[in-house]
């Protein structure tokens, strides 16, 4: 489990979200209140948007609370849109490559939760990813792979549809490999530099917590695993199965499931390895 | 605050103390029960004795629970005498140089607690250390400095007397600088390769916890911040103001305070900077 | 490119190979004489055998010459058989997971060179690895994958045959994907705890250098990228296409190529993804 | 020895100095041409000025060429004034605290060279630093201590005079302790956020190299250990014993030595420990 936060609004120093609030992400890294694991000390990461389409990326393996670089960067760097993540490694080594967020071109992505029994479906999940995205794989987490699956399924053109297909594919693989002992829990936040997307999905109704606030100082909007100022009226919990799309214009909530069901994995989408599909490549 | 453990007995893999017991040092690093801070994730260190007089030293800044090297070394390295420490940084950066144990020649030393208001007395404390020891200073902690003070006061020839003088000097400095807002708490464990010394001292009766066990499997002896197997008859709490000396022959308890009082800091020992003292140098 | 060394003989401190010789591996890390890159500062690793079948493993991302832990461990840890590696990252991030050696059960493996155009054949190479080995993949290097390919092809029962098949498979993939712009260069050293295997193979006659010495002090045997004492009679260069098998009994040289040719990739070995093969699993 | 660079001008991405030029600081870290040590892989650091008086500070222990965070920050962070440093540790451990630049309030400072036989004069040099500055000491380098000495001697009000006094004090200590076996070499660059100061001083005429350019693109000014574009007319070597003061208005060169001699260490400045001086405190 992990804790995360993201912000969109007027340009502010990163610390206004990550370090300064009473229950900031740094505080949550040492003392999470709504997570299975109270301590999130296995690395951290931030992705922030500036004068380039591609976000800046800063990740390290130290606990967020102890990293002097993080503190300095959060104080000096200002951004109108950024993502931040503190990690509690459930499996695998602590390495920069396994820290969130992950980036691809202008996209950044972070995840809280887990694709239960991931080792059982890892291979087939990898086969769904075409080479251009697969070649960008740096670490070994289920999170990064799910991000690449989203990209494969059209994240760059239709995030909602990409999500529907990707979740359906994961569920199909889980089902096929009877990898059902552990739940699939996906609380994800991602961006392409102008909007923040966020959703909670699980197959056991227990996706990690996520809250939103639409009226921070100066009109900023944010999501966070736990309210940054402690429980208060400014922060509202996100329901499961809703996709939040936050932009300068406002916040839209879209049902993640079309007509109560996930998208049909579509013409062979889930079952057929990428090699055998028509030479699609990334959209 | 920190958690620590040390072992003396037949040669065993380090993991038998550090990783395997139900409430091992690794478990304590993530979930200390008797410490002010539950999480001790700001680095760790081990010092172990082998075929050389000088101990091996392995320290790193990652949380102990996440370090793959530590796990491998604990499994493979066997030693008849070793010290281990997990750190919760109260002040200062997380760096290898600030991790315990510290070593000097054949001596190793680790500390749990703090010399309250250390910044106020740091300078004068440094002035008590002659150059040969002072030149060995690597980090910026009060702990390392207290170790060098012990060496200055004859640790290598008479540990008990060195302790008495050193504590008296610290108290004298605390008093002189009115650095009395925070307590002096010293729970220390150290060794020269054949014996383990351990004591708890504080000026407010609240030195960090320490337990001893004299009958581990195969006759091993150990001290630890918290009983390694959880509370049980094999582990007994250490009283304050007693110096424990553990050797192959057995365990001796010596009153830290002579006649209920600390050693007189001696002919000008505390107040006079080392430069002006007769050219003593290390014993 | 990288530099590496391995030792088999009476138990010695690791430093006798890694740090003490005039042209030790540490010296080579900063000033390699026979490598394309003079500086090998992108991490290091050691695997050593002790009282357990599985070797100890210690890797880190700092330059070997700067790592205080490495120096201490090399001084204190003694072993009758160990491998050591310093890395010059040609691609990819510096991470512990990408440092050599890699281990699997009692086997350890390290590589110097590169499978040219690896990105082009990575996917198909991965498909040759059955799940039990694939699940052990930690990093993203061609080296680790080649190790898993060796395991897949029976390293644990017949190293020579496993090598022949694996090299043939790699060449077949290189050919199939026309990934021929960069050469395939494999200078590898590996062990299961009683023997050291070493070979140089390339498809352009320029495999990275490797030397052997059969008469170190006390009868020890070693291989190293460059002679540890500088050029001298005690160190002899390894020819390409010979597999060296070093054991307590002596050193055997076997032609890597059967009858001047690599093993036939065998009944569909190279071309058929592992999924479609009879449910083989690891031998 | 180390390599360094600093920039003042219109706001540019840090990479324009650190990573992009043909002979950028990153290139110099791996292949310095005018330094005693070709490889500068023992950590790096950057200090940059933004919307706050205090600069941002980012330091790490990996070789600069291998650090993915550094590359990303250099690409995204823009600044009108920044300092950058790659380190070749001559003594002491590689740690973030020992990496340059060092900061104090709005000041940042970096150094290339060494105060020869530093261990011999360290203690007395420390005694010259009053508590407020001394308490800010994080590492154990001569460089950081010289920075604190500059602050002690009035860096914040009169940099030239502070330099003159500080160098004289160092020379006096070197003389007093007969610490003359190794030379004193100081090539330093520092800033308070609006100006860059730079000088070369040595007592053997061999201060590490430093070049200046006053007409980078868009009118930027810079100093660097080696010309960032290779030898060319845009870069001029700095003479020894001249203090360069670079501001938006232009560049001034001041003789470091008043009338060919350093400032008199002044009323007991060098010889008298700070404790015994009139309670001066920082200016």
Short mmCIF file of N, CA, C and O in Angstrom, two decimals, chain B residues 18 20 22 26 33 50 56 59 84 91 93 100 103 116 125 127 133 145 148-149 175-177 209 218 227 241 258:
data_model
loop_
_atom_site.label_atom_id
_atom_site.label_comp_id
_atom_site.label_asym_id
_atom_site.label_seq_id
_atom_site.Cartn_x
_atom_site.Cartn_y
_atom_site.Cartn_z
N UNK B 18 19.17 -10.80 14.23
CA UNK B 18 18.68 -9.61 13.53
C UNK B 18 17.38 -9.85 12.77
O UNK B 18 16.52 -8.97 12.69
N UNK B 20 15.63 -13.40 12.35
CA UNK B 20 14.80 -14.59 12.54
C UNK B 20 13.84 -14.57 13.72
O UNK B 20 12.74 -15.10 13.61
N UNK B 22 11.00 -13.85 16.46
CA UNK B 22 9.65 -13.33 16.27
C UNK B 22 9.61 -11.81 16.40
O UNK B 22 8.89 -11.13 15.67
N UNK B 26 14.81 -6.49 13.02
CA UNK B 26 14.11 -6.03 11.81
C UNK B 26 12.65 -5.72 12.11
O UNK B 26 12.09 -4.73 11.63
N UNK B 33 7.93 -1.49 20.16
CA UNK B 33 6.85 -1.46 21.15
C UNK B 33 7.18 -0.56 22.34
O UNK B 33 6.29 -0.07 23.01
N UNK B 50 35.47 -10.96 13.51
CA UNK B 50 35.86 -12.17 12.80
C UNK B 50 37.31 -12.53 13.06
O UNK B 50 37.72 -12.60 14.21
N UNK B 56 34.21 -5.92 11.29
CA UNK B 56 33.60 -5.51 10.03
C UNK B 56 32.51 -4.50 10.32
O UNK B 56 31.93 -4.49 11.41
N UNK B 59 26.96 -0.38 7.11
CA UNK B 59 25.93 0.60 7.44
C UNK B 59 25.27 1.08 6.16
O UNK B 59 25.94 1.22 5.14
N UNK B 84 24.24 -4.66 16.44
CA UNK B 84 23.36 -4.23 15.34
C UNK B 84 22.45 -3.12 15.82
O UNK B 84 22.05 -3.08 16.99
N UNK B 91 17.49 14.13 14.81
CA UNK B 91 17.92 15.34 14.12
C UNK B 91 18.93 14.95 13.07
O UNK B 91 19.50 13.87 13.11
N UNK B 93 20.71 14.76 9.05
CA UNK B 93 20.45 14.03 7.83
C UNK B 93 20.68 12.55 8.07
O UNK B 93 21.43 12.14 8.94
N UNK B 100 24.89 4.12 13.35
CA UNK B 100 25.63 3.34 14.34
C UNK B 100 25.81 1.92 13.80
O UNK B 100 25.06 1.51 12.94
N UNK B 103 33.11 2.75 14.98
CA UNK B 103 34.24 1.91 15.36
C UNK B 103 35.51 2.75 15.48
O UNK B 103 35.64 3.80 14.85
N UNK B 116 20.49 15.64 25.43
CA UNK B 116 19.55 16.74 25.22
C UNK B 116 20.26 18.07 25.05
O UNK B 116 21.28 18.32 25.69
N UNK B 125 32.24 19.93 24.21
CA UNK B 125 32.45 18.48 24.26
C UNK B 125 33.56 18.09 23.28
O UNK B 125 34.43 17.28 23.59
N UNK B 127 36.00 19.88 22.43
CA UNK B 127 37.29 20.34 22.93
C UNK B 127 37.91 19.36 23.92
O UNK B 127 39.10 19.42 24.21
N UNK B 133 41.75 11.00 18.40
CA UNK B 133 40.37 10.53 18.34
C UNK B 133 39.52 11.48 17.50
O UNK B 133 38.67 11.08 16.74
N UNK B 145 30.31 11.36 19.20
CA UNK B 145 31.16 12.20 20.04
C UNK B 145 31.30 11.62 21.44
O UNK B 145 32.39 11.64 22.04
N UNK B 148 33.85 8.95 21.34
CA UNK B 148 35.21 9.49 21.34
C UNK B 148 35.59 10.03 22.72
O UNK B 148 36.75 9.99 23.11
N UNK B 149 34.59 10.50 23.44
CA UNK B 149 34.86 10.96 24.81
C UNK B 149 35.23 9.78 25.69
O UNK B 149 36.16 9.86 26.51
N UNK B 175 25.24 21.37 32.69
CA UNK B 175 24.99 22.29 33.78
C UNK B 175 25.57 23.68 33.47
O UNK B 175 24.89 24.70 33.61
N UNK B 176 26.80 23.69 33.01
CA UNK B 176 27.47 24.95 32.72
C UNK B 176 26.74 25.77 31.66
O UNK B 176 26.63 26.98 31.75
N UNK B 177 26.23 25.06 30.63
CA UNK B 177 25.55 25.77 29.54
C UNK B 177 24.04 25.86 29.78
O UNK B 177 23.30 26.24 28.88
N UNK B 209 14.83 1.58 26.86
CA UNK B 209 14.80 0.22 27.39
C UNK B 209 15.98 -0.62 26.91
O UNK B 209 16.53 -0.39 25.83
N UNK B 218 22.34 -22.74 22.69
CA UNK B 218 23.79 -22.98 22.66
C UNK B 218 24.54 -22.05 23.60
O UNK B 218 25.71 -21.76 23.38
N UNK B 227 12.82 -7.54 24.04
CA UNK B 227 13.05 -8.99 23.98
C UNK B 227 12.82 -9.50 22.57
O UNK B 227 11.80 -9.18 21.94
N UNK B 241 21.74 2.71 35.58
CA UNK B 241 22.92 2.93 36.42
C UNK B 241 23.70 1.66 36.76
O UNK B 241 24.45 1.64 37.73
N UNK B 258 29.81 5.37 41.47
CA UNK B 258 30.59 4.98 42.63
C UNK B 258 29.97 5.61 43.87
O UNK B 258 29.82 6.83 43.94
#
